[in-house]
Amino acid sequence: MSGEQSGAEVLLQALKEQGVEVIFGYPGGAVLPIYDGLFRQNAIRHVLVRHEQGAVHAAEGYARSTGKVGVVLVTSGPGATNAVTGLVDALMDSIPVVCLTGQVPTHLIGNDAFQEADTTGITRPATKHNYLVKRPQDLARAVHEAFIVARSGRPGPVVIDLPKDIMIGSAPYSDPPEDGHPSYRPRTEPDPAAVRRAAALLKGAKRPIIYTGGGVINSGEEAAALLGTFVRLTGYPCTSTLMGLGAVPASDPRFLGMLGMHGTYEANLAMHGADVMLAIGARFDDRVTGRLDAFSPGSRKIHADIDPSSVNKNVPVEVPIIGDAGRVLAGLIEAWEADPKAHDRAALAEWWRTIDEWRAKECLAFTQDAAKGAVIKPQHAIRRLYEMTVALGREVFVTTEVGQHQMWAAQHFRFEQPRHWMTSGGLGTMGYGLPAAVGVQVAHPEGLVIDIAGEASILMNIQEMSTIAQYRLPVKVFILNNQYMGMVRQWQELLHGGRYAESYMAALPDFVKLAESFHATGLRAESVDQLDEVIRVMLETEGPVIADIAVDPKENCFPMIPSGAAHNDMILSAATEGRAAGITDPGLVLV
Amino acid sequence: MGRDASLRSATISVLVENEPGILARVVGLFSGRGYNIDSLTVAAVDEAGRQSRINIVTSGTEMVIEQIKAQLGRLVPVYRVADLGREGPHIAREMALIKVAGTGEKRAEALRLAEAFRARVIDATTESFIFELTGGTEKLDAFLALVRPLGLAEVSRTGIAAIARGTRTI
C-alpha cells in the first residue's frame, strides 16, 4: 500500500491482517482519529462498553472462549488507567489481549497535558510487553509484533500506546515481519530426553497424580484432547486448577475435581499422598499448594510449563520440562507407548481404592430443605442451574465474578470441554464476569452465556448491562444473593471472631427493577420452591435476564484448606471450627 | 528435595534490544519481585547501538537467583541472560572517582596509598585530589576504607562491567 495512508488507517490495516474481527472499546479525545477510521470501514466491528475495565474483561472473555487475541481500544489518561485492572487480570491468567491506548501528541508527552498519563510506565508491570509508537515508521511493525507477543509462548496482554499525531499523520504500512520479533523466542518444543525421563518416572509410579492448569487450555483444543488421551491411556487420577477446568471432561471417572483451597477432598488428599506428580500448564499457585513445606511431601515431581520462570518458583521439581503443553503431552504419550515396561497395575488399583474411600466422603454434599418456603442453599441453586442447563443440550458458557459463588460454580457446575469456563483466577477480580460474558456472547451469538455472580461483585461492573442492552446480547446473570460479600464474611467468621466489618451489603438495589431499567428481564426466587421456575423462565427468555436468587446468607464454602495449612488439614464442613482446624498465626497473614 | 537457604552473590549479564524503557523494565522487575540490586551498569555494546548489555550484581538463595534469571529471560526485549559466575571464570571491573580533601601528612599519605593501589590522580588542588581507580569491587572497597580517615570527601562508582574469560561470549 502507499505511504499516503494515515496512521489510523495503517493501524486498522494491520489489525485486519492479524485477523481482528471485533474491538471492545470506548472513545475519547486521543483516539478520535482511530474511531474515525473505524467509522469508515466495515471489516472490524466495534463493541462500545461502558467502562474501560469492562472492555478488557470483554476482550478476555472473547479470547478465552475462542483462543483468538482479544482487542481493546481506549483513550489516553483515564481510559488507559481504567484498563489497568483488566490488563493485570489478563497477565495473571495468561490471556492474549492487545490493548490500544490513545496518547497525547508526541510533542506534548511529558508536559502534563490534558488526559495525559505515562501509560507505558504504568502498564509495564501490568503487561507482558508494551510499546509507545513515537515514529510513523514503527507503527505497523509494533502492531504485528504485539499480536505475536500476545498469543505466543505464555500468552498475555500487550499495550500499544498511540500518540494522536502518529494516528493523524501519514505512515507507511508493512506486512508482518517474517522473522517475528528480534529477541523474543519462546520455547515450545520440549527436550525429548526430559519427556522420556518424565514418562519413565510416571510409569514407575504407585500413587500417581496428574495436576493440570490453564496452560493446557491456552495451548488449544488439541492439548486438551491429548490430555484426555493420556489420562485414559495411563488410568491415572487427574485433578485441575480453577483455570484448567474443562480440559479433562468432568464426567471422566479419572477426574477428581478441582484441587486447592476449595478443591475436593479426594483431589487434595491424592496430591498429598502421591508418589509421582505430573504438573502440566499449572504454576503451583498458593491457592493450590497451601502450606508449601507440607505440599505433596512424598512425591517426585515433574513440571511441564511453557514459562521457564514458573518452574522451580514455588516448589522445587525433579524433572522440569519447558515447552507447550500440547507438545509435551504428545511427547509423553509417545514415550509412554514406546516404553515396553508395564506400569504397576496392582499398585494403581490399590491407589484408586484409597481415592474412592476419600470420594465416598462426598465432600461437596450439602443439605437442602425441600419444604415450601425453605431458604435456598447456594450450592443447590448452582446444581439446579447446571442440571436444567445441561438438559437443554445447548452450548453453554459460564463466566463468574469472584468469591463464594465462584467457588461453588467451580465445584458444582461440571465442564466437559475447554474454553467454556471463564473466571478470574490469579488476580481474583470482582466485576470480571459480566463484561467477560459480553465478550463471550459477542464471540458466540448462538451460545447460552451465563454469568454466575454474587450480589456484591455484580455491582462492580453493573454498567455493562447497558452494553448488553445496546447489542441485544442474551446474557443471563444468575446472582447468588446472600446480602454479604460472602467470602469476606466467611473469613471474618472463621478467622476474625465473627466481626463482620463492612461485609454486609446494605442498601442493595432491587435487581428486578434494575434489570428492567436496562431493558432486560428481571426475576427473583426467594425460596426453594420458586427456584426451578425462575431458572426455567431465565433459560426460556430470549433476551438478557438478571435472576436474583436469594440464598442462605450464612452458608460457607467448604471444603476449605485454611490459609497456611496443609492439604490434609482440610475443613470439610461447618461442623469444624476454623481456628481449631489448623489456621495458624502465620496463616493469618496470608490472603 | 531440600532447599538451599544460603545466599550467594551472582553477576548476571543481560543482552537486550536497546529500546526505550528496557532499563525501567529490568529495574522494575527487580523492585516488583523484591530482588536485590547491589550494582547495575548499562551501555550500548554493538556498532549500530541496537543492543545494550546490562550487568547486574545481585544476591539471593540459589532458587531466587534461578528465578531472577528466568524472569529476565522472559522479558520480550531480552536476547540472552548469562550467570557469569556459574558459566565459567569471568572478570569483573569497576571504576571509581574518589575525592580526598585535606592537607599536610594526611594528604601525602593519601597520595602514597594511591600509588600503592595504582590509582591515577586526575585532578588536584592544594587541598584535594581526585583519584581514578579501576579494579574489582573488593579492591575499590579496600582503597576507600584506607582513605576514609584521610579525608574522603566524595566517591562516584560506575558499578561493575563483567565478561567471561577466554573465547566464550554471551
Tab-separated table of N, CA and C in Angstrom, chain A residues 124 128-130 149 154 181-184 292 307-309 311-318, chain B residues 1-3 17 19-22 24-25 33 50 63 67 70-71 74-79:
chain	number	residue	atom	x	y	z
A	124	ARG	N	3.783	-1.137	32.476
A	124	ARG	CA	4.948	-2.010	32.295
A	124	ARG	C	4.832	-3.279	33.138
A	128	LYS	N	2.549	-8.149	29.432
A	128	LYS	CA	3.666	-8.990	29.012
A	128	LYS	C	4.702	-8.116	28.300
A	129	HIS	N	4.211	-7.142	27.547
A	129	HIS	CA	5.094	-6.198	26.892
A	129	HIS	C	4.277	-4.972	26.511
A	130	ASN	N	4.941	-3.841	26.311
A	130	ASN	CA	4.192	-2.683	25.808
A	130	ASN	C	5.056	-1.836	24.878
A	149	VAL	N	3.533	-11.378	20.227
A	149	VAL	CA	3.888	-11.499	21.647
A	149	VAL	C	2.678	-11.924	22.472
A	154	ARG	N	3.854	-18.063	26.653
A	154	ARG	CA	2.800	-17.919	27.647
A	154	ARG	C	2.036	-16.665	27.275
A	181	HIS	N	9.867	-11.531	16.059
A	181	HIS	CA	10.454	-10.488	16.896
A	181	HIS	C	11.954	-10.727	16.999
A	182	PRO	N	12.785	-9.670	17.006
A	182	PRO	CA	14.236	-9.910	17.002
A	182	PRO	C	14.746	-10.700	18.216
A	183	SER	N	14.234	-10.402	19.403
A	183	SER	CA	14.800	-11.066	20.580
A	183	SER	C	13.866	-12.105	21.208
A	184	TYR	N	12.590	-12.033	20.899
A	184	TYR	CA	11.601	-12.869	21.596
A	184	TYR	C	11.488	-14.240	20.944
A	292	LEU	N	3.510	-24.548	51.918
A	292	LEU	CA	4.463	-25.085	50.947
A	292	LEU	C	5.288	-26.243	51.505
A	307	ASP	N	6.533	-21.500	30.442
A	307	ASP	CA	7.228	-20.356	31.033
A	307	ASP	C	8.311	-20.855	31.989
A	308	PRO	N	9.597	-20.695	31.621
A	308	PRO	CA	10.661	-21.201	32.498
A	308	PRO	C	10.607	-20.602	33.906
A	309	SER	N	10.049	-19.390	34.033
A	309	SER	CA	10.026	-18.768	35.361
A	309	SER	C	8.963	-19.388	36.265
A	311	VAL	N	8.712	-22.638	36.584
A	311	VAL	CA	9.281	-23.899	37.056
A	311	VAL	C	10.282	-23.611	38.173
A	312	ASN	N	10.185	-24.383	39.247
A	312	ASN	CA	11.060	-24.187	40.415
A	312	ASN	C	10.882	-22.825	41.071
A	313	LYS	N	9.729	-22.194	40.881
A	313	LYS	CA	9.493	-20.896	41.515
A	313	LYS	C	9.049	-21.096	42.959
A	314	ASN	N	8.006	-21.895	43.145
A	314	ASN	CA	7.479	-22.132	44.492
A	314	ASN	C	7.863	-23.503	45.028
A	315	VAL	N	7.906	-24.468	44.120
A	315	VAL	CA	8.126	-25.854	44.523
A	315	VAL	C	9.266	-26.418	43.677
A	316	PRO	N	10.333	-26.910	44.321
A	316	PRO	CA	11.426	-27.496	43.547
A	316	PRO	C	10.959	-28.805	42.907
A	317	VAL	N	11.305	-29.000	41.649
A	317	VAL	CA	10.866	-30.215	40.973
A	317	VAL	C	12.065	-30.997	40.448
A	318	GLU	N	11.846	-32.307	40.295
A	318	GLU	CA	12.926	-33.189	39.869
A	318	GLU	C	13.093	-33.166	38.350
B	1	MET	N	13.198	-32.994	48.193
B	1	MET	CA	14.355	-32.157	47.854
B	1	MET	C	14.464	-30.974	48.805
B	2	GLY	N	15.611	-30.814	49.369
B	2	GLY	CA	15.781	-29.701	50.290
B	2	GLY	C	16.027	-28.401	49.546
B	3	ARG	N	15.882	-27.318	50.257
B	3	ARG	CA	16.150	-26.035	49.630
B	3	ARG	C	17.398	-25.458	50.253
B	17	GLU	N	17.629	-5.827	23.570
B	17	GLU	CA	17.304	-4.932	22.476
B	17	GLU	C	17.275	-3.524	23.068
B	19	GLU	N	15.792	-0.721	23.386
B	19	GLU	CA	14.552	0.014	23.117
B	19	GLU	C	14.175	0.857	24.323
B	20	PRO	N	13.357	1.906	24.117
B	20	PRO	CA	13.006	2.775	25.236
B	20	PRO	C	12.340	1.976	26.357
B	21	GLY	N	12.725	2.268	27.575
B	21	GLY	CA	12.061	1.626	28.708
B	21	GLY	C	12.669	0.306	29.123
B	22	ILE	N	13.665	-0.178	28.395
B	22	ILE	CA	14.195	-1.501	28.729
B	22	ILE	C	14.842	-1.506	30.113
B	24	ALA	N	14.050	0.450	32.620
B	24	ALA	CA	12.954	0.518	33.593
B	24	ALA	C	12.314	-0.859	33.751
B	25	ARG	N	12.221	-1.592	32.662
B	25	ARG	CA	11.636	-2.927	32.705
B	25	ARG	C	12.454	-3.846	33.610
B	33	ARG	N	9.543	-7.651	42.297
B	33	ARG	CA	9.584	-9.009	42.830
B	33	ARG	C	10.490	-9.118	44.067
B	50	ARG	N	22.015	-0.974	18.639
B	50	ARG	CA	20.738	-1.681	18.747
B	50	ARG	C	20.674	-2.561	19.990
B	63	MET	N	17.622	-20.710	44.591
B	63	MET	CA	16.308	-20.728	43.947
B	63	MET	C	15.927	-19.320	43.457
B	67	GLN	N	15.383	-17.954	39.682
B	67	GLN	CA	14.134	-17.258	39.374
B	67	GLN	C	14.416	-15.906	38.708
B	70	ALA	N	15.336	-16.561	35.152
B	70	ALA	CA	14.166	-16.944	34.356
B	70	ALA	C	13.269	-15.734	34.092
B	71	GLN	N	13.102	-14.898	35.105
B	71	GLN	CA	12.263	-13.707	34.932
B	71	GLN	C	12.888	-12.742	33.921
B	74	ARG	N	12.449	-13.942	30.376
B	74	ARG	CA	11.073	-13.872	29.925
B	74	ARG	C	10.723	-12.502	29.351
B	75	LEU	N	11.536	-11.479	29.664
B	75	LEU	CA	11.248	-10.145	29.124
B	75	LEU	C	11.410	-10.187	27.614
B	76	VAL	N	10.467	-9.598	26.928
B	76	VAL	CA	10.434	-9.693	25.467
B	76	VAL	C	11.712	-9.145	24.817
B	77	PRO	N	12.266	-8.004	25.247
B	77	PRO	CA	13.447	-7.476	24.545
B	77	PRO	C	14.780	-8.110	24.970
B	78	VAL	N	14.746	-9.199	25.706
B	78	VAL	CA	15.988	-9.819	26.180
B	78	VAL	C	16.444	-10.912	25.212
B	79	TYR	N	17.718	-10.801	24.765
B	79	TYR	CA	18.294	-11.829	23.897
B	79	TYR	C	18.870	-12.976	24.709
